[in-house]
Each structure stands twice: as structure tokens, then as C-alpha cells.
Coordinates of C-alpha atoms in Angstrom, one line a residue:
X216 CA 42.7 0.3 8.5
X217 CA 39.7 -1.1 6.4
X218 CA 39.1 0.5 3.0
X219 CA 35.6 1.6 4.3
X220 CA 37.1 3.4 7.3
X221 CA 39.7 5.2 5.1
X222 CA 36.7 6.3 2.7
X223 CA 34.7 7.6 5.7
X224 CA 37.6 9.8 7.1
X225 CA 38.6 11.1 3.6
X226 CA 34.9 12.2 3.2
X227 CA 34.8 13.8 6.5
X228 CA 38.0 15.9 5.8
X229 CA 36.7 16.8 2.2
X230 CA 33.4 17.9 3.8
X231 CA 35.2 20.3 6.2
X232 CA 37.2 21.5 3.5
X233 CA 34.4 22.2 1.2
X234 CA 32.8 24.5 3.9
X235 CA 35.3 27.1 3.3
X236 CA 35.8 29.5 0.1
X237 CA 38.8 29.3 -2.0
X238 CA 39.8 31.6 -4.9
X239 CA 41.0 28.7 -7.1
X240 CA 41.8 24.9 -7.3
X241 CA 45.5 25.6 -6.5
X242 CA 44.5 27.1 -3.0
X243 CA 42.0 24.3 -2.2
X244 CA 44.7 21.8 -3.3
X245 CA 47.1 23.2 -1.0
X246 CA 44.6 23.0 1.9
X247 CA 43.9 19.2 1.1
X248 CA 47.8 18.6 1.0
X249 CA 48.3 20.1 4.5
X250 CA 45.6 17.8 5.8
X251 CA 47.3 14.9 4.1
X252 CA 50.7 15.9 5.4
X253 CA 49.1 15.6 8.9
X254 CA 47.9 12.3 8.3
X255 CA 51.1 11.2 6.9
X256 CA 52.9 12.4 10.1
X257 CA 50.4 10.5 12.0
X258 CA 51.3 7.4 10.0
X259 CA 47.9 7.0 8.7
X260 CA 49.3 6.3 5.1
X261 CA 46.0 4.9 3.4
X262 CA 44.3 8.4 4.2
X263 CA 47.1 10.5 3.2
X264 CA 47.6 8.8 0.0
X265 CA 43.9 9.2 -1.1
X266 CA 43.9 12.9 0.1
X267 CA 47.0 13.6 -2.2
X268 CA 45.2 12.2 -5.1
X269 CA 42.2 14.4 -4.5
X270 CA 44.7 17.3 -4.5
X271 CA 46.4 16.1 -7.6
X272 CA 43.1 15.9 -9.3
X273 CA 42.6 19.5 -8.8
X274 CA 46.2 21.1 -9.0
X275 CA 48.9 18.3 -10.0
X276 CA 52.5 19.2 -8.9
X277 CA 55.7 17.8 -8.2
X278 CA 55.5 18.2 -4.6
X279 CA 52.1 16.3 -4.5
X280 CA 53.4 13.5 -6.6
X281 CA 56.4 13.4 -4.4
X282 CA 54.3 13.2 -1.1
X283 CA 52.0 10.6 -2.7
X284 CA 55.0 8.4 -3.7
X285 CA 56.3 8.9 -0.2
X286 CA 53.1 7.3 1.2
X287 CA 53.2 4.6 -1.4
X288 CA 56.5 3.6 -0.2
X289 CA 55.4 3.3 3.3
X290 CA 52.6 1.1 2.1
X291 CA 55.4 -0.9 0.1
X292 CA 53.5 0.0 -3.3
X293 CA 56.8 0.5 -5.0
X294 CA 55.3 0.3 -8.4
X295 CA 52.7 3.2 -7.7
X296 CA 55.7 4.9 -6.0
X297 CA 57.9 4.7 -9.1
X298 CA 55.0 6.0 -11.3
X299 CA 54.5 9.2 -9.1
X300 CA 58.2 9.9 -8.8
X301 CA 58.4 9.9 -12.7
X302 CA 55.6 12.2 -12.7
X303 CA 57.0 14.7 -10.2
X304 CA 60.4 14.7 -12.2
X305 CA 58.5 15.2 -15.4
X306 CA 56.8 18.1 -13.7
X307 CA 59.7 19.7 -12.3
X308 CA 63.3 18.0 -13.5
X309 CA 65.0 20.0 -10.6
X310 CA 62.7 18.6 -7.6
X311 CA 65.3 16.4 -5.8
X312 CA 62.9 14.5 -3.8
X313 CA 61.5 12.9 -6.8
X314 CA 64.9 11.4 -7.4
X315 CA 65.3 10.1 -4.0
X316 CA 61.9 8.7 -4.0
X317 CA 62.4 7.1 -7.5
X318 CA 65.9 5.9 -6.1
X319 CA 64.1 4.4 -3.0
X320 CA 61.6 2.2 -4.8
X321 CA 64.2 1.0 -7.5
X322 CA 66.3 -0.2 -4.2
X323 CA 63.4 -1.9 -2.9
X324 CA 62.9 -3.9 -6.1
X325 CA 66.3 -4.6 -6.5
X326 CA 66.9 -2.4 -9.3
X327 CA 70.2 -0.9 -8.0
X328 CA 71.7 0.5 -11.3
X329 CA 68.7 2.5 -11.9
X330 CA 68.8 3.7 -8.3
X331 CA 72.3 4.7 -8.6
X332 CA 71.4 6.8 -11.7
X333 CA 69.1 8.8 -9.6
X334 CA 71.3 9.1 -6.7
X335 CA 74.0 10.5 -9.0
X336 CA 71.6 13.0 -10.4
X337 CA 70.8 14.1 -6.8
X338 CA 74.3 14.6 -6.1
X339 CA 74.8 16.7 -9.2
X340 CA 72.0 19.1 -8.1
X341 CA 73.3 19.2 -4.6
X342 CA 76.9 18.3 -4.3
X343 CA 77.1 19.4 -0.8
X344 CA 74.5 17.4 0.7
X345 CA 76.3 14.7 2.9
X346 CA 73.0 12.4 2.8
X347 CA 72.8 12.2 -1.0
X348 CA 76.8 11.8 -1.3
X349 CA 76.4 9.0 1.3
X350 CA 73.5 7.3 -0.3
X351 CA 75.1 7.3 -3.8
X352 CA 78.4 5.8 -2.4
X353 CA 76.6 3.0 -0.5
X354 CA 74.5 2.3 -3.6
X355 CA 77.8 2.2 -5.9
X356 CA 79.2 -0.4 -3.3
X357 CA 76.4 -2.6 -3.7
X358 CA 76.5 -2.3 -7.6
X359 CA 80.1 -3.0 -7.5
X360 CA 79.3 -6.0 -5.2
X361 CA 76.7 -7.2 -7.9
X362 CA 79.0 -6.9 -10.8
X363 CA 81.8 -9.1 -8.7
X364 CA 79.3 -12.0 -7.9
X365 CA 78.0 -11.8 -11.2
X366 CA 81.7 -12.2 -12.7
X367 CA 82.4 -15.0 -10.1
X368 CA 79.2 -16.9 -10.7
X369 CA 80.5 -18.2 -13.8
X370 CA 83.1 -20.1 -11.9
X371 CA 81.5 -23.6 -11.5
X372 CA 84.2 -24.5 -9.3
X373 CA 83.3 -22.0 -6.8
X374 CA 82.1 -23.7 -3.5
X375 CA 79.1 -22.6 -1.1
X376 CA 79.3 -21.4 2.3
X377 CA 77.8 -24.6 3.2
X378 CA 80.5 -26.7 1.5
X379 CA 83.6 -24.5 3.0
X380 CA 82.2 -24.1 6.6
X381 CA 84.4 -26.0 9.1
X382 CA 82.0 -26.1 12.3
X383 CA 84.6 -28.1 14.1
X384 CA 87.1 -25.4 14.0
X385 CA 84.7 -23.0 15.9
X386 CA 85.7 -23.1 19.7
X387 CA 83.1 -22.5 22.5
X388 CA 84.4 -20.0 25.1
X389 CA 84.2 -21.1 28.8
X390 CA 82.2 -17.9 29.3
X391 CA 79.4 -19.0 27.1
X392 CA 76.2 -19.7 29.2
X393 CA 73.8 -20.3 26.6
X394 CA 72.1 -23.7 25.6
X395 CA 74.4 -26.5 24.4
X396 CA 73.5 -28.4 21.2
X397 CA 74.3 -31.9 20.7
X398 CA 74.1 -34.1 17.5
X399 CA 70.3 -33.5 17.3
X400 CA 67.8 -31.0 18.3
X401 CA 65.8 -31.7 21.2
X402 CA 62.7 -30.5 22.8
X403 CA 64.6 -29.3 25.9
X404 CA 67.1 -27.4 23.9
X405 CA 64.5 -25.6 22.1
X406 CA 62.7 -24.5 25.3
X407 CA 66.0 -23.5 26.6
X408 CA 66.8 -21.7 23.4
X409 CA 63.5 -19.5 23.6
X410 CA 63.9 -18.7 26.9
X411 CA 67.5 -17.5 26.2
X412 CA 66.2 -15.5 23.2
X413 CA 63.4 -13.9 25.2
X414 CA 66.2 -12.5 27.9
X415 CA 68.2 -11.1 24.6
X416 CA 71.0 -13.6 24.8
X417 CA 72.6 -15.2 21.9
X418 CA 73.2 -18.6 20.6
X419 CA 76.6 -19.5 20.3
X420 CA 77.9 -19.1 16.7
X421 CA 79.1 -22.8 16.6
X422 CA 75.7 -24.1 17.3
X423 CA 74.0 -21.3 15.1
X424 CA 76.1 -22.4 12.1
X425 CA 75.4 -25.9 13.1
X426 CA 71.6 -25.4 12.9
X427 CA 71.9 -23.5 9.8
X428 CA 74.0 -26.1 8.0
X429 CA 71.6 -29.0 9.1
X430 CA 68.6 -26.8 7.7
X431 CA 70.3 -26.2 4.6
X432 CA 71.1 -29.8 3.7
X433 CA 67.4 -30.7 4.7
X434 CA 65.5 -28.0 2.8
X435 CA 67.8 -28.9 -0.6
X436 CA 65.9 -32.2 -0.7
X437 CA 62.8 -30.8 -0.6
X438 CA 60.3 -30.4 -3.5
X439 CA 59.2 -27.1 -4.7
X440 CA 55.8 -27.7 -3.7
X441 CA 55.5 -29.7 -0.6
X442 CA 52.4 -31.9 -0.1
X443 CA 51.0 -32.2 3.4
X444 CA 48.4 -34.8 4.6
X445 CA 46.2 -33.8 7.9
X446 CA 44.5 -36.8 9.2
X447 CA 41.1 -36.7 10.1
X448 CA 40.2 -35.1 13.5
X449 CA 43.8 -33.8 13.9
X450 CA 44.4 -30.1 13.9
X451 CA 46.5 -28.1 11.7
X452 CA 47.8 -24.3 11.9
X453 CA 48.7 -21.9 9.2
X454 CA 50.5 -18.5 10.2
X455 CA 51.3 -15.7 7.9
X456 CA 53.9 -13.1 8.0
X457 CA 56.1 -12.7 11.2
X458 CA 58.6 -10.5 10.1
X459 CA 61.2 -10.7 12.8
X460 CA 58.6 -10.0 15.6
X461 CA 59.8 -12.9 17.8
X462 CA 57.8 -11.9 21.2
X463 CA 54.7 -12.2 18.9
X464 CA 55.9 -15.5 17.5
X465 CA 56.2 -16.9 21.0
X466 CA 52.9 -15.5 21.9
X467 CA 51.2 -17.7 19.0
X468 CA 52.6 -20.6 20.8
X469 CA 51.2 -19.3 24.1
X470 CA 47.7 -19.1 22.5
X471 CA 47.9 -22.2 20.1
X472 CA 50.3 -24.7 21.9
X473 CA 53.9 -25.3 21.0
X474 CA 54.8 -27.1 17.9
X475 CA 54.8 -30.6 18.1
X476 CA 54.0 -33.9 16.3
X477 CA 50.4 -33.6 17.6
X478 CA 50.3 -29.7 17.0
X479 CA 51.8 -28.9 13.4
X480 CA 52.5 -25.5 11.8
X481 CA 53.2 -24.0 8.7
X482 CA 54.6 -20.6 8.5
X483 CA 53.8 -18.9 5.1
X484 CA 56.9 -16.6 4.4
X485 CA 58.5 -13.5 5.4
X486 CA 60.1 -14.8 8.7
X487 CA 62.6 -12.0 8.5
X488 CA 63.0 -8.3 8.1
X489 CA 61.7 -5.3 9.5
X490 CA 61.4 -6.4 13.1
X491 CA 64.6 -6.2 14.9
X492 CA 64.5 -9.8 16.1
X493 CA 64.6 -11.6 12.9
X494 CA 67.6 -13.7 14.2
X495 CA 65.8 -15.2 17.1
X496 CA 62.8 -15.8 14.9
X497 CA 64.5 -17.5 12.1
X498 CA 66.6 -19.7 14.4
X499 CA 63.5 -20.7 16.5
X500 CA 61.7 -21.8 13.4
X501 CA 64.7 -23.5 12.0
X502 CA 65.0 -25.4 15.3
X503 CA 61.3 -26.6 15.3
X504 CA 61.9 -27.6 11.6
X505 CA 64.8 -29.7 12.6
X506 CA 63.0 -31.2 15.7
X507 CA 59.7 -31.8 13.8
X508 CA 60.5 -32.1 10.1
X509 CA 57.2 -33.7 9.1
X510 CA 55.1 -31.2 11.3
X511 CA 56.7 -28.0 11.1
X512 CA 56.8 -26.4 7.5
X513 CA 58.2 -23.2 6.1
X514 CA 57.4 -21.6 2.8
X515 CA 59.4 -18.8 1.0
X516 CA 58.3 -15.2 1.0
X517 CA 59.4 -12.3 -1.1
X518 CA 61.5 -11.3 2.1
X519 CA 63.5 -14.6 1.9
X520 CA 65.7 -12.9 -0.6
X521 CA 69.1 -11.3 -1.0
X522 CA 67.8 -7.8 -2.0
X523 CA 65.0 -7.5 0.6
X524 CA 67.4 -8.8 3.2
X525 CA 70.0 -6.1 2.4
X526 CA 67.3 -3.3 2.6
X527 CA 65.0 -4.3 5.2
X528 CA 67.6 -5.3 8.1
X529 CA 68.1 -9.0 8.0
X530 CA 71.6 -8.8 6.7
X531 CA 72.4 -6.0 9.0
X532 CA 71.2 -7.9 11.8
X533 CA 72.9 -11.2 11.1
X534 CA 76.2 -9.3 10.5
X535 CA 75.7 -7.3 13.9
X536 CA 74.8 -10.6 16.0
X537 CA 77.1 -13.0 14.0
X538 CA 79.2 -12.6 10.9
X539 CA 79.0 -11.7 7.0
X540 CA 79.8 -15.2 6.4
X541 CA 76.4 -16.3 8.3
X542 CA 74.4 -13.9 6.4
X543 CA 75.8 -15.3 3.0
X544 CA 74.7 -18.8 4.1
X545 CA 71.3 -17.7 4.8
X546 CA 71.3 -16.2 1.4
X547 CA 72.2 -19.6 0.1
X548 CA 69.7 -21.5 2.1
X549 CA 66.7 -19.3 1.6
X550 CA 67.1 -20.1 -2.1
X551 CA 66.1 -23.7 -1.3
X552 CA 63.0 -22.9 0.8
X553 CA 59.8 -24.5 -0.9
X554 CA 57.7 -22.0 -2.7
X555 CA 54.2 -23.4 -1.8
X556 CA 52.3 -26.3 0.0
X557 CA 49.3 -28.2 -0.9
X558 CA 47.4 -29.6 2.2
X559 CA 45.1 -32.8 1.6
X560 CA 45.1 -32.1 -2.1
X561 CA 42.7 -29.4 -1.5
X562 CA 44.3 -26.2 0.3
X563 CA 46.8 -24.4 -1.7
X564 CA 49.2 -22.3 0.5
X565 CA 51.6 -19.7 -1.2
X566 CA 53.0 -16.3 0.1
X567 CA 52.0 -14.0 -2.6
X568 CA 49.3 -15.4 -5.0
X569 CA 48.2 -16.6 -8.3
X570 CA 49.5 -16.2 -11.7
X571 CA 49.7 -13.4 -14.7
X572 CA 49.0 -16.0 -17.4
X573 CA 46.1 -18.6 -17.3
X574 CA 47.0 -22.3 -17.6
X575 CA 49.5 -22.8 -14.8
X576 CA 49.1 -26.3 -13.3
X577 CA 50.4 -27.9 -10.2
X578 CA 52.9 -29.8 -12.2
X579 CA 54.1 -26.6 -13.7
X580 CA 54.7 -25.2 -10.2
X581 CA 56.3 -28.4 -9.2
X582 CA 58.9 -28.2 -12.0
X583 CA 59.8 -24.5 -11.3
X584 CA 63.5 -23.9 -10.5
X585 CA 63.6 -22.3 -7.0
X586 CA 67.3 -22.3 -6.3
X587 CA 67.6 -18.5 -7.1
X588 CA 66.9 -15.1 -6.3
X589 CA 63.4 -14.3 -7.2
X590 CA 62.9 -13.4 -10.9
X591 CA 60.7 -10.3 -12.1
X592 CA 58.5 -12.4 -14.0
X593 CA 57.1 -16.0 -14.1
X594 CA 55.5 -18.5 -11.9
X595 CA 58.0 -18.0 -8.8
X596 CA 57.6 -14.2 -9.2
X597 CA 53.6 -14.5 -9.0
X598 CA 53.9 -17.0 -6.1
X599 CA 55.8 -14.6 -3.9
X600 CA 54.4 -11.3 -4.8
X601 CA 50.9 -11.4 -6.4
X602 CA 47.7 -10.0 -4.6
X603 CA 44.3 -10.6 -4.8
X604 CA 42.0 -7.8 -6.3
X605 CA 38.0 -7.4 -5.9
X606 CA 37.3 -7.0 -9.5
X607 CA 37.4 -9.7 -12.2
X608 CA 40.5 -9.9 -14.3
X609 CA 44.2 -9.1 -13.8
X610 CA 45.7 -5.5 -13.3
X611 CA 49.4 -4.6 -12.9
X612 CA 50.6 -4.8 -9.4
X613 CA 51.0 -1.7 -7.4
X614 CA 54.2 -3.3 -5.9
X615 CA 55.8 -3.2 -9.1
X616 CA 56.2 -6.9 -9.1
X617 CA 53.9 -9.7 -9.7
X618 CA 50.2 -9.1 -10.5
X619 CA 46.7 -8.3 -9.1
X620 CA 44.1 -11.2 -9.8
X621 CA 40.4 -11.1 -9.5
X622 CA 37.8 -13.6 -8.5
X623 CA 37.2 -15.0 -12.1
X624 CA 41.0 -15.9 -12.1
X625 CA 40.9 -17.7 -8.6
X626 CA 37.8 -19.7 -9.4
X627 CA 39.1 -20.8 -12.8
X628 CA 42.5 -22.0 -11.3
X629 CA 41.1 -23.5 -8.6
X630 CA 38.7 -25.5 -10.6
X631 CA 41.4 -26.4 -13.1
X632 CA 43.6 -27.8 -10.5
X633 CA 41.1 -29.4 -8.1
X634 CA 41.6 -26.8 -5.2
X635 CA 39.0 -25.5 -2.7
X636 CA 40.9 -22.6 -1.6
X637 CA 43.9 -20.6 -1.6
X638 CA 45.6 -19.3 1.5
X639 CA 48.0 -16.6 0.9
X640 CA 49.9 -13.9 3.2
X641 CA 51.9 -11.0 2.2
X642 CA 49.5 -8.0 3.0
X643 CA 48.7 -6.5 6.6
X644 CA 45.0 -7.0 7.4
X645 CA 43.2 -5.0 10.3
X646 CA 42.0 -8.2 11.9
X647 CA 45.1 -10.4 10.6
X648 CA 43.0 -11.9 8.2
X649 CA 40.6 -11.2 5.0
X650 CA 38.4 -13.3 2.9
X651 CA 38.3 -12.8 -0.8
X652 CA 36.8 -14.0 -3.9
X653 CA 33.9 -15.5 -2.4
X654 CA 35.7 -17.8 0.0
X655 CA 38.1 -19.3 -2.5
X656 CA 41.1 -17.1 -1.2
X657 CA 42.3 -15.9 2.2
X658 CA 45.0 -13.7 3.5
X659 CA 46.4 -14.6 6.9
X660 CA 49.0 -12.0 8.5
X661 CA 50.6 -12.9 11.8
X662 CA 52.5 -9.8 12.8
X663 CA 50.4 -7.7 14.8
X664 CA 50.9 -3.7 15.2
X665 CA 53.3 -4.3 12.1
X666 CA 56.3 -2.2 12.4
X667 CA 55.2 -1.0 15.7
X668 CA 52.9 1.4 13.9
X669 CA 50.0 -0.3 11.8
X670 CA 47.8 -1.0 15.0
X671 CA 46.7 -4.1 13.1
X672 CA 46.0 -7.7 14.7
X673 CA 47.8 -10.7 13.9
X674 CA 45.8 -14.1 13.1
X675 CA 46.4 -17.7 12.4
X676 CA 44.2 -20.2 10.5
X677 CA 43.2 -23.8 11.9
X678 CA 41.6 -26.5 10.3
X679 CA 41.3 -30.4 10.9
X680 CA 41.8 -33.0 8.3
X681 CA 37.9 -33.8 8.2
X682 CA 37.0 -30.2 8.3
X683 CA 38.8 -27.9 5.6
X684 CA 36.8 -25.0 6.6
X685 CA 39.3 -22.3 8.0
X686 CA 38.9 -20.9 11.4
X687 CA 40.5 -17.9 12.4
X688 CA 42.2 -16.5 15.5
X689 CA 43.0 -12.9 15.6
X690 CA 45.5 -11.7 18.5
X691 CA 47.2 -8.5 19.8
X692 CA 50.6 -7.6 19.8
X693 CA 52.8 -8.2 23.0
X694 CA 55.4 -6.0 24.7
X695 CA 59.0 -6.5 23.5
X696 CA 62.2 -4.9 24.4
X697 CA 62.8 -1.3 23.4
X698 CA 64.5 -1.9 20.1
X699 CA 62.9 -0.2 17.1
X700 CA 61.9 -2.1 14.1
X701 CA 64.4 -1.6 11.0
X702 CA 67.1 -1.2 13.5
X703 CA 69.4 -2.9 11.4
X704 CA 68.1 -1.9 7.9
X705 CA 70.3 -0.3 5.0
X706 CA 70.7 3.5 5.6
X707 CA 69.8 3.9 1.8
X708 CA 65.9 2.8 2.9
X709 CA 65.9 6.2 4.8
X710 CA 63.0 8.3 3.5
X711 CA 63.8 11.9 2.7

């Protein structure tokens, strides 16, 4: 939903409320809250959040802050959700949902110890609540695992999954009816793989591990910023978030053609999570990367990380369809994905956006150590998490990580680095794309009807080597099997 449409709906609702008489602001705020609750129930979270804001201005309560925090969580604005949860708890320290909201936001940001403290607080207030106890125990397991991993990380002799994996020891059963992989990926293999995936069949574990290992060994040798040259007259396609929406990924190929040496693609991060066909999505992308290494490109998003995969379903999906060992190997592999791409020295493509600090150069980006989980600050963090804003300057991110950067920041950075414009993803847009900052920044998002509830279009960008002006192709969602989004997500992310 566009900001203008949201404003119009809010204005209409408030006009109808103004027609009635109220004894005091508390009563009026209650009426607005009821309207906001209905919009929240209808999954119109932008309108709900704005109406809660109006009600808070009239008569702030813990419940109103808690409800707005919930709306912000749905919009993935974790920083704003944390602030509202804090306000709710400050007003009423016994408001249990405030602790739930804060714990959920901290979990989404990977701040497990802080989340554990909040779940512990909930259990103290409602010791017989099974859901609270379950979340506390699950979060406690994650913290313990983090402590264990931190302890063994100092063991420099510890080998990676890739180093210990013995693919030859994995047997293929006679009953297996899927595609068979030889020494190298072929076009025929990829077509058969996609066909089997569409029929909800699995690739054999032996072949899945082989593909992942080959991909790991390949991306490990790539630079942090990959430079791409698109020849004059040749088409190049840039796609945004796919988020495990495999059938919509296939639709992109139906509309725009299958990847090939004459039809190259760049996918700009967030391949997995939320959508419940993330395994099929990532193996399709890995296959094309191995088949066309110089004509199929993949950039890391904020969801190619251990914390996000634990929360939003990818880890659970891999464990359900394969093994914990494979999930661990994906974690290792995602750390080696490039952080950004530079096309014809003029188009800078990253998942999130630009930087909290002035003066960051392309050389600084090239030197950035990417083989790690995303940090909370710095170049890598901003590339994965930041968002554009319409006003000049910078603002703290409503997500709680990265920053918001204005048109003056974009103009200054582009001029300093010889860039025509920035392409980024990371945000749902009604038409699948949006122009920002006088055409020096574009968002592209390729997961239509995101999470089966946002009613947005997806889109992709095409350019040619001698015409770098972006051309946008919006598209609608296509049907998929009756498996809801977040089917494999961690129970800790359940909203209460």
C-alpha cells in the first residue's frame, strides 16, 4: 500500500470518528484503537500503525504501545517495535505483552540474551503459562548453543562442514526417481530439477550436498564486490528479494526467459526465509550459478544469516527436508556470498543501501571482511540493512539495524564514486519497485503477494550494456501448493 493511500484511509477513518461526540480523549482514543485493531486483523498494518499513533497522542497506554509494537513487528520495523515495547513496560510494568513484544523484536535482531531476560520476566509473572514457558526454554537453548559455538570458535583446528563432508559415503537408494547429477551441472539437469521441484519432489541428499559443496568452493574465491561487464546491446536482469517463493521465481523465468549465457541475471539477496519453498529456491539458484558462473550472480541479503534463518524458517525447512548438517553448511556458505555488485562501473547493486558515515569508497567495500555473520554496525551492516528516506541527511533505522539515508547522501556518494545510480531491494513495494532520490536510487522487490498477504506486485529491472536506464517489469503472484509461509519458522516468532 502506498503512503498516499494509507494517509487517505486514515483520514477517512478519523473523519468518521470526529462526527461523534466523546466525553474525553480517553474515550476517543479507545474508538480509534478499535478501528486500528480491525485494520490489524485485516492485515493492513500501515493503517493500523498510523491509527494507533493517533490514539497514543490522545491518551497513551501500555496497550496502545503494545499494539503498535505488534504492527511494527509485522512490518519488520524492529527498532520501532523495541521502542514501543519499552514505552509499554514503562507505563505498566505488569503488562506481559510488552515483554513478549520486546522479546520478539530482540529475537529478530539476534539479541537472544536480551530476549531471554524478557521471556524470563514473563514466566515470573505467569508461571503457569505453557506458551511463555515454552518460549523461555527454546530461547534458553539458543543462548546455550551460542555459548557453545563461541567456546569452540577459538579452536582453530576445528574443521568446517565442507572440510569434513564425505559425499562418496552417501548412498543413492534404488527407489530414488529424481534427477541424477554427473560431475557438472547441465541445462538438462536444471530443467529436470525445476520440474521435480514444481511437483514437490526432493533432490537426493547426495546431489544436494554436492551442489552446495561446489557452490561453497566457488563463492569462497569471489571478491566482496563483484564487477560485471554487460556488453553493448546485451540485456541484463536484476531481481530483488524472492524469499522462498519458488513458484514466483519460476514465473520470472517464464516471463523473462531462463538464465543463460545470453540472458544473465543478478539476484540481489534474501533468496530464502518466510516462503516455505526456500530449499527449492536456493538450489535452483545454486544450480544456475554453477551452470553459468559468469552470467548468473547472487548477492547476500540480510536473510542470508544464521539468526534470520533460525527465526524465519530456512533452518527449519532444511532440517525438515534434509539434515542439521546441511543447515550448518548453508550457514558457512552464506558467509562467503558477495556483498554487492558493480555493473559497467556505473550501477552499484546491494541488498540494503548506503552508509552511516560519509567517505566510504568502493575500495573500502572491496576490503570489507564478509566471512562472518552480519555485524550491528559498519560497512557490511549498512550494505545489508539500510533504507532510503525522502528527506536529506540520515536517521536511525526503524529496523533497529543500519540507517536511513537521504537524497543528499546518495548524490554525494554517487558523485564521489563515479556511480550513476544505486539499485537495492530489502523493502516490499506495491508495484514491486520504486524510484528514490531523483532517480539515483531504485528499490526492486521480486516476491509478489509477499507472505501471501501483502497484495504487492513483484518486479525486475532490465538494462542493456549501451543503455543503463532501468526498465521495470511488474508481475503478479502465481498459485503455489497449499503450504503457508513461515511453515518451518521458529515457534519463538509466534506473535502473542
